[in-house]
PDB file of C-alpha atoms in Angstrom:
ATOM      1  CA  MET A   1     -17.309 -18.247  62.168  1.00  0.00           C
ATOM      2  CA  ALA A   2     -17.006 -14.490  62.037  1.00  0.00           C
ATOM      3  CA  LEU A   3     -14.518 -14.120  59.202  1.00  0.00           C
ATOM      4  CA  PHE A   4     -16.664 -11.532  57.384  1.00  0.00           C
ATOM      5  CA  THR A   5     -15.868 -13.303  54.114  1.00  0.00           C
ATOM      6  CA  GLU A   6     -18.444 -11.469  52.042  1.00  0.00           C
ATOM      7  CA  GLN A   7     -17.018  -8.088  53.071  1.00  0.00           C
ATOM      8  CA  LEU A   8     -13.474  -9.192  52.235  1.00  0.00           C
ATOM      9  CA  PHE A   9     -14.416 -10.159  48.685  1.00  0.00           C
ATOM     10  CA  ALA A  10     -16.949  -7.396  47.982  1.00  0.00           C
ATOM     11  CA  ASP A  11     -15.155  -4.442  49.557  1.00  0.00           C
ATOM     12  CA  HIS A  12     -11.456  -5.330  49.390  1.00  0.00           C
ATOM     13  CA  LEU A  13     -10.502  -7.972  46.846  1.00  0.00           C
ATOM     14  CA  THR A  14     -13.172  -6.738  44.397  1.00  0.00           C
ATOM     15  CA  LEU A  15     -12.688  -9.541  41.885  1.00  0.00           C
ATOM     16  CA  PRO A  16     -14.241  -8.850  38.449  1.00  0.00           C
ATOM     17  CA  TYR A  17     -16.302 -12.011  38.044  1.00  0.00           C
ATOM     18  CA  PRO A  18     -20.005 -11.285  37.424  1.00  0.00           C
ATOM     19  CA  GLU A  19     -21.141 -14.800  38.338  1.00  0.00           C
ATOM     20  CA  ALA A  20     -19.850 -15.052  41.903  1.00  0.00           C
ATOM     21  CA  ALA A  21     -21.184 -15.634  45.392  1.00  0.00           C
ATOM     22  CA  VAL A  22     -20.013 -16.119  48.944  1.00  0.00           C
ATOM     23  CA  VAL A  23     -21.391 -19.229  50.596  1.00  0.00           C
ATOM     24  CA  GLY A  24     -20.375 -19.670  54.213  1.00  0.00           C
ATOM     25  CA  ASP A  25     -16.703 -18.741  54.412  1.00  0.00           C
ATOM     26  CA  ALA A  26     -15.896 -19.473  50.754  1.00  0.00           C
ATOM     27  CA  TYR A  27     -16.064 -17.428  47.563  1.00  0.00           C
ATOM     28  CA  TYR A  28     -17.212 -19.163  44.373  1.00  0.00           C
ATOM     29  CA  ALA A  29     -16.983 -17.715  40.874  1.00  0.00           C
ATOM     30  CA  ALA A  30     -17.350 -18.577  37.211  1.00  0.00           C
ATOM     31  CA  PRO A  31     -14.687 -16.285  35.707  1.00  0.00           C
ATOM     32  CA  VAL A  32     -15.759 -17.385  32.208  1.00  0.00           C
ATOM     33  CA  PRO A  33     -19.409 -18.491  32.425  1.00  0.00           C
ATOM     34  CA  ASP A  34     -19.295 -20.626  29.244  1.00  0.00           C
ATOM     35  CA  LEU A  35     -16.449 -22.803  30.576  1.00  0.00           C
ATOM     36  CA  LEU A  36     -16.914 -25.678  33.001  1.00  0.00           C
ATOM     37  CA  LEU A  37     -14.163 -24.263  35.245  1.00  0.00           C
ATOM     38  CA  ARG A  38     -14.983 -22.619  38.555  1.00  0.00           C
ATOM     39  CA  LEU A  39     -12.905 -20.770  41.125  1.00  0.00           C
ATOM     40  CA  ARG A  40     -13.200 -21.378  44.862  1.00  0.00           C
ATOM     41  CA  ILE A  41     -11.351 -19.248  47.418  1.00  0.00           C
ATOM     42  CA  ASP A  42     -11.436 -19.731  51.167  1.00  0.00           C
ATOM     43  CA  PHE A  43      -9.202 -19.061  54.150  1.00  0.00           C
ATOM     44  CA  ALA A  44      -6.242 -21.438  54.460  1.00  0.00           C
ATOM     45  CA  PRO A  45      -6.290 -23.011  57.929  1.00  0.00           C
ATOM     46  CA  THR A  46      -3.193 -23.553  60.039  1.00  0.00           C
ATOM     47  CA  ILE A  47      -2.731 -26.426  62.479  1.00  0.00           C
ATOM     48  CA  TYR A  48      -4.501 -24.294  65.083  1.00  0.00           C
ATOM     49  CA  SER A  49      -8.276 -24.202  65.146  1.00  0.00           C
ATOM     50  CA  GLY A  50      -9.621 -20.824  64.085  1.00  0.00           C
ATOM     51  CA  ARG A  51      -6.280 -19.501  62.783  1.00  0.00           C
ATOM     52  CA  TYR A  52      -5.683 -18.812  59.084  1.00  0.00           C
ATOM     53  CA  ASP A  53      -2.476 -17.833  57.325  1.00  0.00           C
ATOM     54  CA  GLY A  54      -3.606 -17.211  53.770  1.00  0.00           C
ATOM     55  CA  LEU A  55      -6.140 -17.753  51.039  1.00  0.00           C
ATOM     56  CA  ARG A  56      -6.616 -21.167  49.423  1.00  0.00           C
ATOM     57  CA  LEU A  57      -7.467 -20.998  45.718  1.00  0.00           C
ATOM     58  CA  GLN A  58      -8.944 -23.958  43.876  1.00  0.00           C
ATOM     59  CA  VAL A  59      -9.884 -24.488  40.260  1.00  0.00           C
ATOM     60  CA  VAL A  60     -12.745 -26.960  39.992  1.00  0.00           C
ATOM     61  CA  HIS A  61     -14.020 -28.591  36.801  1.00  0.00           C
ATOM     62  CA  MET A  62     -17.789 -29.051  36.947  1.00  0.00           C
ATOM     63  CA  GLU A  63     -17.571 -32.657  35.730  1.00  0.00           C
ATOM     64  CA  GLN A  64     -14.098 -33.810  36.777  1.00  0.00           C
ATOM     65  CA  GLY A  65     -13.739 -32.141  40.171  1.00  0.00           C
ATOM     66  CA  ARG A  66     -10.799 -30.263  41.642  1.00  0.00           C
ATOM     67  CA  ILE A  67      -7.982 -29.624  39.165  1.00  0.00           C
ATOM     68  CA  ASP A  68      -5.547 -27.524  41.188  1.00  0.00           C
ATOM     69  CA  THR A  69      -5.061 -25.927  44.587  1.00  0.00           C
ATOM     70  CA  ALA A  70      -2.722 -23.120  45.600  1.00  0.00           C
ATOM     71  CA  VAL A  71      -2.286 -21.297  48.891  1.00  0.00           C
ATOM     72  CA  LEU A  72      -1.351 -17.633  48.985  1.00  0.00           C
ATOM     73  CA  ARG A  73       0.221 -17.043  52.404  1.00  0.00           C
ATOM     74  CA  PHE A  74      -0.536 -13.635  53.884  1.00  0.00           C
ATOM     75  CA  ALA A  75       3.088 -13.261  55.018  1.00  0.00           C
ATOM     76  CA  ASP A  76       4.433 -13.925  51.506  1.00  0.00           C
ATOM     77  CA  TYR A  77       2.275 -11.161  50.038  1.00  0.00           C
ATOM     78  CA  GLY A  78       2.721  -8.545  52.773  1.00  0.00           C
ATOM     79  CA  ALA A  79      -0.976  -8.592  53.586  1.00  0.00           C
ATOM     80  CA  PHE A  80      -0.489  -7.781  57.280  1.00  0.00           C
ATOM     81  CA  GLU A  81       2.991  -6.275  57.185  1.00  0.00           C
ATOM     82  CA  VAL A  82       1.894  -2.908  58.610  1.00  0.00           C
ATOM     83  CA  ARG A  83      -0.313  -4.474  61.296  1.00  0.00           C
ATOM     84  CA  ASP A  84       2.380  -6.921  62.379  1.00  0.00           C
ATOM     85  CA  ARG A  85       5.081  -4.248  62.461  1.00  0.00           C
ATOM     86  CA  ARG A  86       2.799  -2.103  64.643  1.00  0.00           C
ATOM     87  CA  ARG A  87       2.302  -5.078  66.978  1.00  0.00           C
ATOM     88  CA  GLY A  88       6.044  -5.783  67.100  1.00  0.00           C
ATOM     89  CA  LYS A  89       5.649  -9.169  65.371  1.00  0.00           C
ATOM     90  CA  LYS A  90       8.426 -10.493  63.162  1.00  0.00           C
ATOM     91  CA  PRO A  91       8.453 -13.360  60.637  1.00  0.00           C
ATOM     92  CA  GLY A  92       8.547 -16.671  62.474  1.00  0.00           C
ATOM     93  CA  GLN A  93       6.852 -15.345  65.596  1.00  0.00           C
ATOM     94  CA  ASP A  94       3.497 -16.667  66.739  1.00  0.00           C
ATOM     95  CA  GLY A  95       0.669 -14.790  65.048  1.00  0.00           C
ATOM     96  CA  TYR A  96       2.769 -13.179  62.309  1.00  0.00           C
ATOM     97  CA  GLY A  97       0.851 -12.986  59.030  1.00  0.00           C
ATOM     98  CA  THR A  98      -2.231 -14.747  60.401  1.00  0.00           C
ATOM     99  CA  VAL A  99      -5.812 -13.956  61.330  1.00  0.00           C
ATOM    100  CA  THR A 100      -7.741 -15.648  64.085  1.00  0.00           C
ATOM    101  CA  ASP A 101     -11.415 -16.319  64.548  1.00  0.00           C
ATOM    102  CA  TRP A 102     -11.416 -17.022  68.249  1.00  0.00           C
ATOM    103  CA  SER A 103     -13.781 -14.318  69.420  1.00  0.00           C
ATOM    104  CA  HIS A 104     -17.180 -13.101  68.429  1.00  0.00           C
ATOM    105  CA  SER A 105     -15.999  -9.599  67.603  1.00  0.00           C
ATOM    106  CA  GLU A 106     -18.029  -7.154  65.572  1.00  0.00           C
ATOM    107  CA  HIS A 107     -14.861  -6.435  63.580  1.00  0.00           C
ATOM    108  CA  ALA A 108     -13.372  -8.592  60.864  1.00  0.00           C
ATOM    109  CA  PRO A 109     -10.120 -10.293  61.908  1.00  0.00           C
ATOM    110  CA  TRP A 110      -8.501  -9.124  58.679  1.00  0.00           C
ATOM    111  CA  VAL A 111      -9.065  -5.381  59.246  1.00  0.00           C
ATOM    112  CA  GLY A 112      -6.107  -3.489  57.808  1.00  0.00           C
ATOM    113  CA  ILE A 113      -5.303  -6.097  55.160  1.00  0.00           C
ATOM    114  CA  ASN A 114      -3.305  -4.938  52.146  1.00  0.00           C
ATOM    115  CA  VAL A 115      -4.742  -6.882  49.221  1.00  0.00           C
ATOM    116  CA  THR A 116      -2.740  -5.358  46.364  1.00  0.00           C
ATOM    117  CA  ARG A 117      -0.216  -8.196  45.999  1.00  0.00           C
ATOM    118  CA  LEU A 118      -2.807 -10.874  46.833  1.00  0.00           C
ATOM    119  CA  ARG A 119      -5.081  -9.531  44.115  1.00  0.00           C
ATOM    120  CA  ALA A 120      -2.228  -9.635  41.575  1.00  0.00           C
ATOM    121  CA  ALA A 121      -1.435 -13.248  42.539  1.00  0.00           C
ATOM    122  CA  ILE A 122      -5.103 -14.251  42.247  1.00  0.00           C
ATOM    123  CA  ASP A 123      -5.171 -12.660  38.794  1.00  0.00           C
ATOM    124  CA  GLN A 124      -2.071 -14.569  37.705  1.00  0.00           C
ATOM    125  CA  TYR A 125      -3.467 -17.864  39.008  1.00  0.00           C
ATOM    126  CA  VAL A 126      -6.916 -17.439  37.447  1.00  0.00           C
ATOM    127  CA  ARG A 127      -5.611 -16.327  34.073  1.00  0.00           C
ATOM    128  CA  LEU A 128      -3.238 -19.311  33.987  1.00  0.00           C
ATOM    129  CA  TRP A 129      -5.953 -21.884  34.721  1.00  0.00           C
ATOM    130  CA  ILE A 130      -9.053 -20.253  33.229  1.00  0.00           C
ATOM    131  CA  PRO A 131      -8.423 -18.921  29.706  1.00  0.00           C
ATOM    132  CA  GLY A 132     -10.396 -15.799  28.852  1.00  0.00           C
ATOM    133  CA  ALA A 133     -10.942 -14.729  32.465  1.00  0.00           C
ATOM    134  CA  PRO A 134     -11.206 -10.958  32.876  1.00  0.00           C
ATOM    135  CA  PRO A 135      -8.133  -9.352  34.433  1.00  0.00           C
ATOM    136  CA  VAL A 136      -8.213  -8.394  38.089  1.00  0.00           C
ATOM    137  CA  ARG A 137      -7.590  -4.733  38.787  1.00  0.00           C
ATOM    138  CA  THR A 138      -4.288  -4.793  40.660  1.00  0.00           C
ATOM    139  CA  GLY A 139      -4.256  -1.237  42.020  1.00  0.00           C
ATOM    140  CA  PRO A 140      -5.695  -0.175  45.347  1.00  0.00           C
ATOM    141  CA  PRO A 141      -9.460  -0.606  45.769  1.00  0.00           C
ATOM    142  CA  PRO A 142     -11.587   2.321  44.613  1.00  0.00           C
ATOM    143  CA  PHE A 143     -13.089   4.773  47.047  1.00  0.00           C
ATOM    144  CA  THR A 144     -16.621   3.848  48.008  1.00  0.00           C
ATOM    145  CA  ALA A 145     -17.878   7.168  46.693  1.00  0.00           C
ATOM    146  CA  PRO A 146     -16.193   9.761  44.534  1.00  0.00           C
ATOM    147  CA  VAL A 147     -15.218  12.987  46.221  1.00  0.00           C
ATOM    148  CA  PRO A 148     -17.613  15.697  45.022  1.00  0.00           C
ATOM    149  CA  GLN A 149     -15.935  18.480  43.100  1.00  0.00           C
ATOM    150  CA  ALA A 150     -16.702  22.105  43.878  1.00  0.00           C
ATOM    151  CA  ARG A 151     -18.746  23.587  41.097  1.00  0.00           C
ATOM    152  CA  THR A 152     -17.704  26.951  39.879  1.00  0.00           C
ATOM    153  CA  SER A 153     -19.699  29.280  37.733  1.00  0.00           C
ATOM    154  CA  PRO A 154     -18.735  32.533  36.111  1.00  0.00           C
ATOM    155  CA  ALA A 155     -19.322  35.596  38.254  1.00  0.00           C
ATOM    156  CA  ARG A 156     -22.528  37.421  37.535  1.00  0.00           C
ATOM    157  CA  THR A 157     -22.296  40.921  36.219  1.00  0.00           C
ATOM    158  CA  ARG A 158     -25.069  43.488  35.962  1.00  0.00           C
TER     159      ARG A 158
END
């Protein structure tokens, strides 16, 4: 599948967990390395093959298995509100608040996603289930590189 999962987590969601990896189309993390609790996030499938309407979060205990599952629907968090408005899609219409993986495009199906509210919900979920987890930065993602500032120096005099 061409969901570009690694790019979504590395470049957009930017979760603060140092022990994390993307395997296939799922993100795995140990928000608090000393605890036996792990976080798994993947795309939440709809009844249609290759269509996803949110992110599925799971807390997994290393010895006891899955403890909890929650789905954050893209539509509920305004993730594709701008894209869908531009396309003339309204809530309840086919394709609203979803991404599809039906083609072999060079572009991620989630291009244009607004992750601000999703990131805040992930933070709330993780901090509820995994005590001591570092907080997720809930503002917009940082620029990839800082804008260089013009350097000024005093004028030379003779």
